[in-house]
Coordinates of C-alpha atoms in Angstrom, one line a residue:
Chain A
M1 CA 22.9 -6.0 -21.4
S2 CA 24.8 -4.6 -18.5
A3 CA 25.6 -7.3 -16.2
T4 CA 27.2 -4.9 -13.6
V5 CA 23.9 -3.0 -13.2
L6 CA 21.7 -6.3 -13.3
A7 CA 24.0 -7.6 -10.4
A8 CA 24.1 -4.5 -8.3
R9 CA 20.3 -3.7 -8.7
P10 CA 19.0 -7.3 -7.9
G11 CA 15.4 -6.4 -8.0
L12 CA 15.6 -6.3 -11.8
R13 CA 14.2 -9.3 -13.8
L14 CA 14.4 -9.7 -17.6
V15 CA 11.3 -10.6 -19.2
D16 CA 12.0 -13.6 -21.2
G17 CA 12.0 -13.4 -24.9
T18 CA 11.0 -9.7 -25.1
P19 CA 13.7 -7.2 -26.2
G20 CA 13.9 -4.2 -23.7
Q21 CA 11.6 -5.5 -21.2
V22 CA 12.3 -5.8 -17.4
A23 CA 10.1 -6.2 -14.3
R24 CA 10.6 -5.7 -10.6
T25 CA 8.5 -5.9 -7.3
E26 CA 9.1 -3.2 -5.0
L27 CA 8.2 -2.9 -1.3
V28 CA 7.6 0.8 -0.9
T29 CA 9.9 2.5 1.7
P30 CA 9.8 5.9 3.2
G31 CA 12.6 6.7 0.7
M32 CA 10.4 6.3 -2.2
C33 CA 7.0 7.8 -1.2
G34 CA 5.4 10.7 0.2
P35 CA 4.3 14.4 -1.0
N36 CA 8.0 14.9 -1.6
A37 CA 8.7 13.9 -5.0
L38 CA 10.6 10.7 -3.7
F39 CA 8.3 8.5 -5.9
F40 CA 9.1 10.5 -9.0
G41 CA 12.8 10.0 -8.0
A42 CA 12.2 6.1 -7.6
I43 CA 10.7 6.1 -11.1
G44 CA 13.7 7.9 -12.5
D45 CA 15.8 5.3 -11.0
W46 CA 13.8 2.5 -12.4
T47 CA 14.2 4.2 -16.0
W48 CA 17.9 4.2 -15.5
D49 CA 17.9 0.7 -14.6
A50 CA 15.6 -0.4 -17.4
V51 CA 17.7 1.3 -20.0
S52 CA 21.1 0.0 -18.5
A53 CA 19.5 -3.4 -18.8
A54 CA 18.3 -2.9 -22.4
C55 CA 21.0 -0.8 -24.0
G56 CA 24.4 -2.4 -22.6
T57 CA 25.4 0.8 -21.0
N58 CA 25.9 1.3 -17.2
V59 CA 23.6 4.5 -17.2
Y60 CA 25.0 5.2 -13.6
D61 CA 28.5 5.8 -14.9
A62 CA 28.5 6.6 -18.6
R63 CA 31.1 8.6 -20.4
V64 CA 31.5 9.8 -24.0
A65 CA 34.5 8.6 -26.1
G66 CA 36.7 11.5 -24.8
G67 CA 36.0 10.4 -21.3
A68 CA 33.7 13.1 -20.1
P69 CA 30.7 12.1 -18.1
T70 CA 27.2 11.8 -19.9
Y71 CA 23.8 11.7 -18.3
L72 CA 20.5 10.2 -19.5
S73 CA 18.8 13.5 -18.9
F74 CA 15.0 13.6 -18.6
Y75 CA 13.2 15.2 -21.5
Y76 CA 9.6 14.5 -21.1
F77 CA 7.9 12.8 -18.2
H78 CA 4.3 11.8 -18.2
L79 CA 2.4 10.2 -15.4
L80 CA -1.0 8.6 -15.9
G81 CA -2.7 7.5 -12.7
T82 CA -6.1 6.6 -11.4
D83 CA -8.1 7.3 -8.0
R84 CA -6.9 3.9 -6.8
L85 CA -3.1 4.3 -7.7
H86 CA -1.5 7.7 -8.0
P87 CA 1.8 9.1 -6.6
L88 CA 0.2 10.8 -3.5
R89 CA -1.6 7.6 -2.6
V90 CA 1.4 5.3 -2.7
T91 CA 2.7 4.6 0.9
F92 CA 5.0 2.5 3.2
G93 CA 4.6 -1.3 2.8
D94 CA 2.8 -1.2 -0.5
R95 CA 3.9 -3.9 -2.7
L96 CA 4.2 -2.7 -6.3
R97 CA 4.8 -4.7 -9.6
V98 CA 6.7 -2.6 -12.0
E99 CA 6.9 -3.8 -15.6
S100 CA 9.0 -1.6 -18.0
G101 CA 9.7 -1.6 -21.7
V102 CA 12.5 0.5 -23.3
F103 CA 12.0 1.7 -27.0
R104 CA 14.1 3.2 -29.6
L105 CA 13.5 6.8 -30.4
A106 CA 16.5 8.0 -32.0
S107 CA 20.5 7.3 -31.9
E108 CA 20.5 9.4 -28.6
S109 CA 17.2 9.1 -27.1
V110 CA 14.9 6.4 -25.7
L111 CA 11.6 6.0 -24.4
T112 CA 10.8 4.0 -21.2
L113 CA 7.4 3.0 -20.1
H114 CA 6.6 1.7 -16.8
R115 CA 3.2 -0.1 -16.0
I116 CA 2.8 0.1 -12.1
R117 CA 0.2 -1.7 -10.0
Y118 CA -0.3 -3.3 -6.7
D119 CA 1.4 -6.7 -6.8
D120 CA -1.0 -9.4 -7.6
G121 CA 1.5 -12.3 -8.0
A122 CA 0.7 -12.8 -11.7
P123 CA 3.6 -13.5 -14.2
D124 CA 5.6 -10.7 -15.6
R125 CA 3.8 -9.5 -18.7
P126 CA 5.7 -7.1 -21.3
V127 CA 4.3 -3.5 -21.7
E128 CA 3.2 -1.9 -25.3
A129 CA 4.2 1.5 -26.1
G130 CA 0.7 2.5 -26.9
E131 CA -1.0 0.8 -24.0
P132 CA -1.5 3.7 -21.7
F133 CA -3.3 5.6 -24.5
T134 CA -5.2 2.8 -26.1
E135 CA -5.9 -0.1 -23.6
P136 CA -4.6 0.8 -20.2
V137 CA -4.9 -2.0 -17.8
E138 CA -7.6 -1.2 -15.0
G139 CA -6.1 0.3 -11.9
C140 CA -2.5 0.8 -13.2
L141 CA -0.5 3.8 -12.9
Y142 CA 1.8 4.5 -16.2
A143 CA 4.9 6.5 -16.4
V144 CA 6.3 7.6 -19.9
N145 CA 9.9 8.7 -19.6
V146 CA 11.7 10.2 -22.7
N147 CA 15.5 10.7 -22.0
R148 CA 18.5 11.7 -24.0
W149 CA 22.2 11.9 -23.3
I150 CA 23.5 15.3 -22.5
V151 CA 27.1 16.4 -21.4
R152 CA 28.0 19.7 -19.7
G153 CA 29.2 22.4 -22.2
R154 CA 31.2 24.1 -19.3
P155 CA 32.4 22.4 -16.3
D156 CA 30.9 24.7 -13.7
S157 CA 27.6 25.5 -15.5
N158 CA 24.3 23.8 -15.7
R159 CA 23.4 25.7 -18.9
G160 CA 24.2 25.1 -22.3
L161 CA 24.2 21.3 -22.1
A162 CA 25.0 19.5 -25.3
R163 CA 24.5 16.0 -26.9
G164 CA 26.9 13.2 -26.1
V165 CA 26.1 9.6 -26.5
P166 CA 28.2 6.8 -24.7
A167 CA 30.2 4.6 -27.1
D168 CA 28.6 1.4 -25.8
F169 CA 25.1 2.6 -26.2
V170 CA 23.2 0.3 -28.6
T171 CA 19.4 0.6 -29.3
D172 CA 19.4 -1.2 -32.5
D173 CA 17.7 -4.3 -31.0
L174 CA 14.9 -2.3 -29.3
P175 CA 11.4 -2.0 -30.8
R176 CA 10.7 1.3 -32.4
L177 CA 7.7 3.4 -31.6
P178 CA 4.9 3.6 -34.0
A179 CA 4.8 6.7 -36.2
D180 CA 1.5 7.7 -34.7
W181 CA 2.6 7.1 -31.1
P182 CA 0.4 9.8 -29.3
P183 CA 2.7 11.4 -26.8
R184 CA 5.5 12.3 -29.2
L185 CA 3.1 14.5 -31.2
A186 CA 1.8 16.0 -28.0
Y187 CA 5.2 16.9 -26.4
T188 CA 6.5 18.2 -29.7
R189 CA 3.3 20.5 -30.0
A190 CA 3.7 21.5 -26.3
R191 CA 7.4 22.4 -26.8
R192 CA 6.5 24.7 -29.7
A193 CA 3.4 26.1 -28.1
G194 CA 4.8 26.5 -24.6
V195 CA 1.6 24.8 -23.2
F196 CA 0.1 21.3 -23.3
D197 CA -3.2 20.4 -24.7
H198 CA -5.9 19.0 -22.3
D199 CA -8.2 16.2 -23.2
P200 CA -11.0 16.7 -22.5
P201 CA -10.2 20.3 -22.8
A202 CA -10.4 23.0 -20.1
G203 CA -13.8 24.7 -19.9
P204 CA -14.3 28.4 -20.9
G205 CA -13.7 31.4 -18.6
E206 CA -10.7 33.1 -17.1
P207 CA -8.3 30.8 -15.3
E208 CA -7.0 31.5 -11.8
R209 CA -3.5 32.7 -12.5
F210 CA -0.8 32.7 -10.1
A211 CA 3.0 33.4 -10.2
A212 CA 5.9 33.2 -7.7
D213 CA 9.7 33.2 -7.7
Y214 CA 11.3 30.1 -6.3
P215 CA 15.1 30.4 -5.6
V216 CA 16.7 27.2 -6.5
E217 CA 17.9 25.7 -3.0
A218 CA 21.5 24.8 -3.0
S219 CA 21.1 22.7 0.0
R220 CA 18.3 20.6 -1.4
D221 CA 17.5 20.8 -5.3
L222 CA 20.5 19.4 -6.8
N223 CA 21.5 15.9 -7.7
G224 CA 24.6 14.0 -7.0
V225 CA 26.4 15.7 -10.0
G226 CA 25.3 19.2 -9.3
L227 CA 22.6 19.5 -11.7
L228 CA 19.0 20.6 -10.7
Y229 CA 17.6 17.1 -10.1
F230 CA 14.7 16.1 -12.4
A231 CA 12.5 15.3 -9.4
S232 CA 13.1 18.9 -8.0
Y233 CA 11.0 20.2 -11.0
F234 CA 8.1 18.3 -9.5
S235 CA 8.8 19.8 -6.1
I236 CA 8.9 23.3 -7.5
V237 CA 5.7 22.9 -9.3
D238 CA 4.1 21.5 -6.1
W239 CA 5.6 24.5 -4.2
A240 CA 3.8 27.0 -6.4
L241 CA 0.6 25.0 -6.5
L242 CA 0.2 24.9 -2.6
R243 CA 0.6 28.7 -2.8
L244 CA -2.2 28.9 -5.4
W245 CA -4.2 26.3 -3.3
R246 CA -4.1 28.7 -0.3
R247 CA -4.9 31.6 -2.2
L248 CA -8.0 29.9 -3.4
G249 CA -8.9 29.5 0.4
R250 CA -8.3 25.7 0.5
D251 CA -6.4 24.1 3.5
D252 CA -3.2 22.4 3.5
R253 CA -4.8 19.1 4.5
S254 CA -6.8 19.0 1.5
F255 CA -3.7 19.8 -0.6
A256 CA -2.2 16.5 0.9
R257 CA -5.4 14.5 -0.2
R258 CA -5.5 15.9 -3.9
V259 CA -5.9 13.1 -6.5
V260 CA -3.3 13.9 -9.6
T261 CA -4.3 11.6 -12.3
D262 CA -2.3 13.2 -15.1
Q263 CA 0.9 14.9 -14.8
R264 CA 3.3 16.0 -17.6
I265 CA 6.5 17.9 -17.7
C266 CA 8.7 18.9 -20.7
Y267 CA 12.3 19.5 -19.5
L268 CA 13.5 22.5 -21.6
G269 CA 16.8 23.5 -19.7
N270 CA 18.7 23.1 -16.3
A271 CA 19.6 25.7 -14.0
D272 CA 22.4 26.8 -11.8
A273 CA 22.4 26.5 -7.9
D274 CA 21.9 30.3 -7.6
A275 CA 19.1 30.6 -10.1
V276 CA 15.7 32.0 -9.4
V277 CA 12.8 30.3 -10.9
R278 CA 9.8 32.0 -12.1
V279 CA 6.6 29.8 -11.7
E280 CA 3.6 30.7 -13.5
L281 CA 0.3 28.8 -12.9
A282 CA -2.9 28.7 -14.7
L283 CA -5.9 26.7 -13.2
R284 CA -9.2 26.0 -15.1
R285 CA -12.1 23.5 -14.8
S286 CA -12.5 20.6 -17.0
G287 CA -15.6 18.5 -16.4
P288 CA -15.1 17.2 -12.8
D289 CA -11.4 18.0 -12.6
E290 CA -9.2 20.8 -12.6
V291 CA -6.3 21.3 -15.0
V292 CA -3.1 23.3 -14.3
D293 CA -0.7 24.8 -16.8
V294 CA 2.7 25.4 -15.6
S295 CA 5.8 27.2 -16.9
L296 CA 9.1 27.3 -15.3
T297 CA 11.5 30.3 -16.4
D298 CA 15.0 31.2 -15.3
R299 CA 14.0 34.7 -14.0
A300 CA 17.5 36.4 -15.0
S301 CA 17.8 35.0 -18.4
G302 CA 14.3 34.5 -19.3
D303 CA 15.2 31.1 -20.6
P304 CA 12.5 28.4 -20.5
L305 CA 13.3 25.6 -18.0
A306 CA 10.1 23.4 -18.2
I307 CA 6.4 23.5 -19.2
A308 CA 4.1 21.3 -17.2
A309 CA 0.5 20.4 -16.8
L310 CA -1.5 18.6 -14.3
R311 CA -5.1 17.1 -14.1
M312 CA -6.4 16.7 -10.5
R313 CA -9.3 16.8 -8.1
P314 CA -9.2 18.6 -4.6
G315 CA -9.1 15.5 -2.3
G316 CA -11.7 13.5 -0.8
P317 CA -11.2 11.8 2.7
L318 CA -7.9 9.7 3.1
Chain B
M1 CA 12.8 -13.1 10.1
S2 CA 10.5 -11.4 7.9
A3 CA 10.3 -13.4 4.8
T4 CA 8.0 -10.9 3.1
V5 CA 10.5 -8.1 3.3
L6 CA 13.6 -10.2 2.4
A7 CA 11.7 -11.3 -0.8
A8 CA 10.6 -7.9 -1.7
R9 CA 13.9 -6.2 -1.0
P10 CA 16.2 -8.7 -2.9
G11 CA 19.3 -6.9 -2.3
L12 CA 19.4 -7.9 1.4
R13 CA 21.6 -11.0 2.4
L14 CA 21.8 -12.7 5.6
V15 CA 25.4 -12.9 7.1
D16 CA 25.3 -16.5 8.1
G17 CA 25.6 -17.6 11.7
T18 CA 25.4 -14.0 13.2
P19 CA 22.1 -13.0 14.7
G20 CA 20.8 -9.5 13.6
Q21 CA 23.4 -9.1 10.8
V22 CA 22.8 -8.4 7.1
A23 CA 24.6 -7.1 4.0
R24 CA 23.9 -5.7 0.7
T25 CA 25.7 -4.3 -2.4
E26 CA 24.3 -0.9 -3.7
L27 CA 24.8 0.7 -7.0
V28 CA 24.2 4.5 -6.1
T29 CA 21.5 5.9 -8.1
P30 CA 20.2 9.6 -8.4
G31 CA 17.5 8.8 -6.0
M32 CA 20.0 8.1 -3.2
C33 CA 22.6 10.8 -3.4
G34 CA 23.3 14.5 -3.7
P35 CA 23.3 17.5 -1.4
N36 CA 19.6 16.7 -0.8
A37 CA 19.3 14.1 2.0
L38 CA 18.5 11.5 -0.2
F39 CA 21.6 9.6 1.1
F40 CA 20.3 9.9 4.5
G41 CA 16.8 8.6 3.4
A42 CA 18.6 5.5 1.7
I43 CA 20.3 4.8 5.1
G44 CA 16.9 5.1 6.9
D45 CA 15.4 2.4 4.4
W46 CA 18.5 0.2 5.1
T47 CA 17.8 0.4 8.8
W48 CA 14.2 -0.5 8.4
D49 CA 15.1 -3.5 6.1
A50 CA 17.8 -4.6 8.7
V51 CA 15.4 -4.6 11.6
S52 CA 12.7 -6.2 9.5
A53 CA 15.3 -9.0 8.8
A54 CA 16.3 -9.3 12.3
C55 CA 13.1 -8.8 14.3
G56 CA 10.4 -10.8 12.4
T57 CA 8.3 -7.6 11.9
N58 CA 7.5 -6.2 8.5
V59 CA 8.6 -2.6 9.6
Y60 CA 7.0 -1.0 6.7
D61 CA 3.6 -2.1 7.5
A62 CA 3.6 -2.7 11.4
R63 CA 0.7 -2.4 13.7
V64 CA 0.1 -2.5 17.4
A65 CA -2.3 -5.3 18.8
G66 CA -5.3 -3.0 18.5
G67 CA -4.6 -2.4 14.8
A68 CA -3.3 1.1 14.7
P69 CA -0.1 1.6 12.6
T70 CA 3.1 2.1 14.5
Y71 CA 6.4 3.4 13.1
L72 CA 9.9 2.7 13.8
S73 CA 10.8 6.3 14.5
F74 CA 14.2 7.7 14.4
Y75 CA 15.6 8.7 17.9
Y76 CA 19.2 9.1 17.3
F77 CA 21.2 9.3 14.0
H78 CA 24.9 9.5 14.0
L79 CA 27.1 9.6 10.8
L80 CA 30.9 9.1 11.0
G81 CA 32.5 9.8 7.8
T82 CA 36.1 10.4 6.5
D83 CA 37.4 12.4 3.6
R84 CA 37.4 9.6 1.5
L85 CA 33.7 8.6 2.0
H86 CA 31.2 11.0 3.3
P87 CA 27.5 11.7 2.3
L88 CA 28.4 14.6 -0.1
R89 CA 30.9 12.7 -1.9
V90 CA 28.7 9.7 -2.7
T91 CA 27.7 10.1 -6.4
F92 CA 25.9 8.1 -9.2
G93 CA 27.6 4.8 -10.2
D94 CA 29.6 4.4 -6.9
R95 CA 29.2 0.6 -5.7
L96 CA 28.8 0.6 -2.0
R97 CA 29.0 -2.4 0.3
V98 CA 26.6 -2.1 3.4
E99 CA 27.0 -4.3 6.3
S100 CA 24.6 -3.8 9.1
G101 CA 24.1 -5.0 12.6
V102 CA 21.0 -4.8 14.7
F103 CA 21.3 -4.8 18.6
R104 CA 18.9 -4.8 21.3
L105 CA 18.4 -1.6 23.4
A106 CA 15.2 -2.1 25.1
S107 CA 11.9 -3.8 24.4
E108 CA 10.8 -1.1 22.1
S109 CA 14.0 0.1 20.7
V110 CA 16.9 -1.2 18.8
L111 CA 20.2 0.1 17.4
T112 CA 21.2 -0.5 13.9
L113 CA 24.8 0.1 12.9
H114 CA 25.9 0.3 9.1
R115 CA 29.3 0.0 8.1
I116 CA 29.5 1.5 4.4
R117 CA 32.5 1.2 2.2
Y118 CA 33.2 1.3 -1.6
D119 CA 32.7 -2.4 -2.7
D120 CA 35.9 -4.4 -2.7
G121 CA 34.4 -7.8 -3.4
A122 CA 35.4 -9.2 0.1
P123 CA 33.2 -11.6 1.8
D124 CA 30.6 -10.1 4.1
R125 CA 31.7 -9.6 7.7
P126 CA 29.7 -8.9 10.7
V127 CA 29.9 -5.4 12.4
E128 CA 30.4 -4.9 16.0
A129 CA 28.5 -2.3 18.0
G130 CA 31.6 -0.6 19.4
E131 CA 33.6 -0.7 16.2
P132 CA 33.1 2.9 15.0
F133 CA 34.4 4.2 18.2
T134 CA 37.1 1.8 19.1
E135 CA 38.6 0.3 16.0
P136 CA 36.9 1.7 12.7
V137 CA 37.9 0.0 9.4
E138 CA 39.9 2.4 7.3
G139 CA 37.9 4.5 4.8
C140 CA 34.7 3.2 5.9
L141 CA 31.5 5.6 6.6
Y142 CA 29.4 4.5 9.7
A143 CA 25.9 5.2 10.5
V144 CA 24.5 4.6 13.9
N145 CA 20.7 4.5 14.0
V146 CA 18.7 4.1 17.3
N147 CA 14.9 3.6 16.5
R148 CA 11.8 3.2 18.6
W149 CA 8.2 2.4 18.2
I150 CA 5.9 5.3 18.2
V151 CA 2.0 5.7 17.3
R152 CA 0.0 8.8 17.0
G153 CA -1.9 9.9 19.9
R154 CA -4.3 11.7 17.8
P155 CA -5.2 10.9 14.1
D156 CA -4.7 14.4 12.8
S157 CA -1.6 15.4 14.7
N158 CA 2.2 14.9 14.7
R159 CA 2.6 16.0 18.2
G160 CA 2.2 13.7 21.3
L161 CA 3.4 10.6 19.8
A162 CA 3.3 7.7 22.2
R163 CA 4.9 4.3 22.3
G164 CA 3.3 1.3 20.7
V165 CA 5.2 -1.9 20.0
P166 CA 4.0 -4.5 17.1
A167 CA 2.9 -7.7 18.6
D168 CA 5.3 -9.8 16.5
F169 CA 8.5 -7.4 17.3
V170 CA 11.1 -9.9 18.8
T171 CA 14.5 -8.7 20.0
D172 CA 15.4 -11.6 22.5
D173 CA 17.7 -13.2 20.0
L174 CA 19.7 -10.0 19.2
P175 CA 23.0 -9.3 20.9
R176 CA 22.7 -6.5 23.6
L177 CA 24.8 -3.5 23.8
P178 CA 27.7 -3.3 26.2
A179 CA 27.0 -1.2 29.1
D180 CA 29.9 1.2 28.2
W181 CA 28.7 1.5 24.7
P182 CA 29.7 5.1 24.1
P183 CA 26.9 6.8 22.1
R184 CA 24.3 5.9 24.7
L185 CA 25.9 8.0 27.2
A186 CA 26.5 10.9 24.8
Y187 CA 23.0 11.3 23.4
T188 CA 21.5 10.8 26.8
R189 CA 23.6 13.7 28.0
A190 CA 23.0 15.7 25.0
R191 CA 19.2 15.2 25.3
R192 CA 19.5 16.5 29.0
A193 CA 21.9 19.5 28.2
G194 CA 20.3 20.4 24.8
V195 CA 23.8 20.3 23.2
F196 CA 26.2 17.5 22.2
D197 CA 29.9 17.4 23.5
H198 CA 32.7 17.6 20.8
D199 CA 35.9 15.5 20.9
P200 CA 38.1 17.1 20.3
P201 CA 36.3 20.0 21.9
A202 CA 35.6 23.3 20.2
G203 CA 38.4 26.0 20.8
P204 CA 37.7 29.2 23.1
G205 CA 36.1 32.4 22.0
E206 CA 32.7 33.3 20.9
P207 CA 31.1 31.3 18.3
E208 CA 29.5 32.6 15.2
R209 CA 25.7 32.4 15.9
F210 CA 22.8 32.3 13.4
A211 CA 19.2 31.7 13.7
A212 CA 16.3 31.7 11.2
D213 CA 12.7 30.4 11.0
Y214 CA 12.0 27.4 8.6
P215 CA 8.3 26.9 7.8
V216 CA 7.6 23.4 7.2
E217 CA 7.0 22.9 3.6
A218 CA 3.8 20.7 3.2
S219 CA 4.7 20.1 -0.5
R220 CA 8.0 18.6 0.5
D221 CA 9.0 18.0 4.0
L222 CA 6.4 15.1 5.0
N223 CA 6.7 11.3 4.5
G224 CA 4.3 8.8 3.1
V225 CA 2.2 8.9 6.4
G226 CA 2.0 12.6 6.9
L227 CA 4.8 12.8 9.6
L228 CA 7.8 15.2 9.2
Y229 CA 10.2 13.0 7.4
F230 CA 13.3 12.2 9.4
A231 CA 15.6 13.1 6.4
S232 CA 13.8 16.4 6.3
Y233 CA 15.5 17.3 9.5
F234 CA 19.0 16.9 7.9
S235 CA 17.6 19.2 5.0
I236 CA 16.4 22.0 7.5
V237 CA 19.8 22.0 9.3
D238 CA 21.5 22.1 5.8
W239 CA 19.1 25.0 4.8
A240 CA 20.1 27.1 7.9
L241 CA 23.8 26.2 7.5
L242 CA 23.7 27.5 3.9
R243 CA 22.4 30.7 5.3
L244 CA 25.1 31.0 7.9
W245 CA 27.8 29.9 5.2
R246 CA 26.7 33.0 3.1
R247 CA 26.8 35.4 6.0
L248 CA 30.4 34.3 6.6
G249 CA 31.1 35.4 3.0
R250 CA 31.5 32.0 1.6
D251 CA 30.2 30.9 -1.8
D252 CA 27.5 28.3 -2.6
R253 CA 30.1 26.3 -4.6
S254 CA 32.1 25.9 -1.5
F255 CA 29.2 24.9 0.3
A256 CA 28.8 22.0 -2.0
R257 CA 32.3 20.9 -1.4
R258 CA 32.2 20.9 2.5
V259 CA 33.5 17.7 4.0
V260 CA 31.3 16.5 6.8
T261 CA 32.9 13.8 8.9
D262 CA 30.5 13.8 11.8
Q263 CA 26.8 14.5 12.0
R264 CA 24.6 13.7 14.9
I265 CA 20.8 14.3 15.5
C266 CA 18.6 13.5 18.5
Y267 CA 15.0 13.6 17.5
L268 CA 12.9 15.1 20.1
G269 CA 9.5 15.6 18.4
N270 CA 7.6 15.8 15.3
A271 CA 5.7 18.6 13.7
D272 CA 2.6 19.5 11.9
A273 CA 2.6 20.5 8.0
D274 CA 1.9 24.2 9.2
A275 CA 4.6 24.4 11.9
V276 CA 7.4 27.0 11.8
V277 CA 10.8 25.6 12.8
R278 CA 13.2 28.0 14.7
V279 CA 16.7 26.9 13.9
E280 CA 19.7 28.1 15.8
L281 CA 23.3 27.5 14.9
A282 CA 26.5 28.0 16.6
L283 CA 29.9 27.6 14.7
R284 CA 33.3 27.3 16.4
R285 CA 36.7 26.2 15.4
S286 CA 38.0 22.8 16.7
G287 CA 41.6 22.2 15.6
P288 CA 41.5 21.9 11.8
D289 CA 37.7 21.5 11.7
E290 CA 34.7 23.6 12.4
V291 CA 32.0 22.3 14.7
V292 CA 28.3 23.5 14.6
D293 CA 25.7 22.9 17.2
V294 CA 22.1 23.3 16.0
S295 CA 18.8 23.3 17.9
L296 CA 15.5 23.1 16.1
T297 CA 12.4 24.2 18.2
D298 CA 8.7 24.5 17.3
R299 CA 8.3 28.4 17.1
A300 CA 4.9 28.4 18.1
S301 CA 5.0 26.2 21.2
G302 CA 8.5 26.3 22.1
D303 CA 8.8 22.5 22.1
P304 CA 12.2 21.0 21.1
L305 CA 12.2 19.2 17.8
A306 CA 15.6 18.0 17.6
I307 CA 19.3 18.8 18.5
A308 CA 22.1 18.3 16.1
A309 CA 25.9 18.7 15.7
L310 CA 28.2 18.6 12.8
R311 CA 32.0 18.5 12.3
M312 CA 33.2 19.8 9.0
R313 CA 35.8 21.4 6.9
P314 CA 35.0 24.0 4.1
G315 CA 35.6 22.1 1.1
G316 CA 38.7 21.6 -1.2
P317 CA 38.4 21.2 -4.9
L318 CA 36.1 18.5 -5.9

């Protein structure tokens, strides 16, 4: 347990008697919502808080035995929303209850699951690893985050990141994931295939394809240690999606009203401040929804940076 | 006093016996730092927290008597940093102490002053309105925020915003600003002249001038209620500054290392999601520093959106 982090992030509560479980109540501020990936940034911070509390490491200031900084990098991010609660619907003044569980994946990686709902004043309840896939609680938004420790291989580069676990990082007490935990299989397959499966699957026919080059914006896309910020990947996907949206003859207002009920990213690499990201999209119908497959590639090297998938509906009225 | 906000933002402490004064200790997360205006967003949230605590209104969910939402909009933002503590230097794991005072400006507007420093464990101390200008505490970063209440004039537009004070907003108990409080004169003059004064002034000679058009990015620049986010104005200024930087033959790495010790913005108007912002910069020497004057204008209408000023030095080593 990292007392330092618990003291400095006072919204965090331990859920009694359940290893790896914390809870918090959040009043949503402008700094954590909007069509700007700030809500994804907030979820990322909640993950770092939960892991700090569960694993005895101050994730915000972690170092390997030799003293080099190490970062609890995002490896897989899966958001499962509903019409009632999805990232674009969250707004100022909403009161959210966030219950989070941290699970052991391997010695250098953990899974954090957040159950997010409008606050109903009920007591804190632990969240189960399989819950969003087997018995989701009505009206909740779930975020699954898989993270692992990485260090820079070279001081001035964001490429060639290597493993590096902090000395005080302990996951032995945490519950392990069941072997048949669905996302592990899904993202392992996606990393191999370069594309996610959809369930229900996309319909037949040719997808709408779109590709564009996004130059990393040194004034905006990096985090406080100069790495491409994990939430910026969501912004880059949205940037390209808006341009596909317009090409389909849809207006910006309906873009703001789209309902995204499922969003996944596998993080495959980081990029430098002067990189150009090639973004390729393929949009298909899937029943009443649309599904979008996305790949992000470093244009110069061809190295994959991320694969992503969305399930959404063009929006109704606000 | 808004008990709802204090309960849901549990980091906030009242500073005993001093009306309008609150304090907090913040562990810096990725979601509140970096060259991405997230730190400005965090300061904005701290302002809304402080005003909620001081004025009895839940600023995050405020309405005028008729029921329409009203927003505590940013009118003037002034940040005074030092080499030791400035927005680009703040990083993950820093522990900051933030002491904030709210002062009465007029019936619909308030001034919030934040004194920000690395946490030294000392007891909370009230902050005086004139402090950053007359006797700043060594090594502190100050943020001066002037805010006033605005409502949308038309539901689908971000232009023609009007006044609208929530019924429960009470500033009578707050200390008033001294008549000779320096920033009020400075920003009033700047709004009239369209440019800030610099102290010490800029040197003689022709400035380096640069202009560029920034299309508002609907996937990124708006806040949770569809207005151009106040922190996005900082991003737009930085976007243009980076392009001037490159034209001067400087590299992106030194851009990340620049030391910005003074940054001011007067907010003059909001813009719609499809607006194009004309950004004009003028850079001059001022002793050992560089000063930059910035204007943001709606390209289509010619309406002013903001004027800004920076004092900085091209960066040394990190």
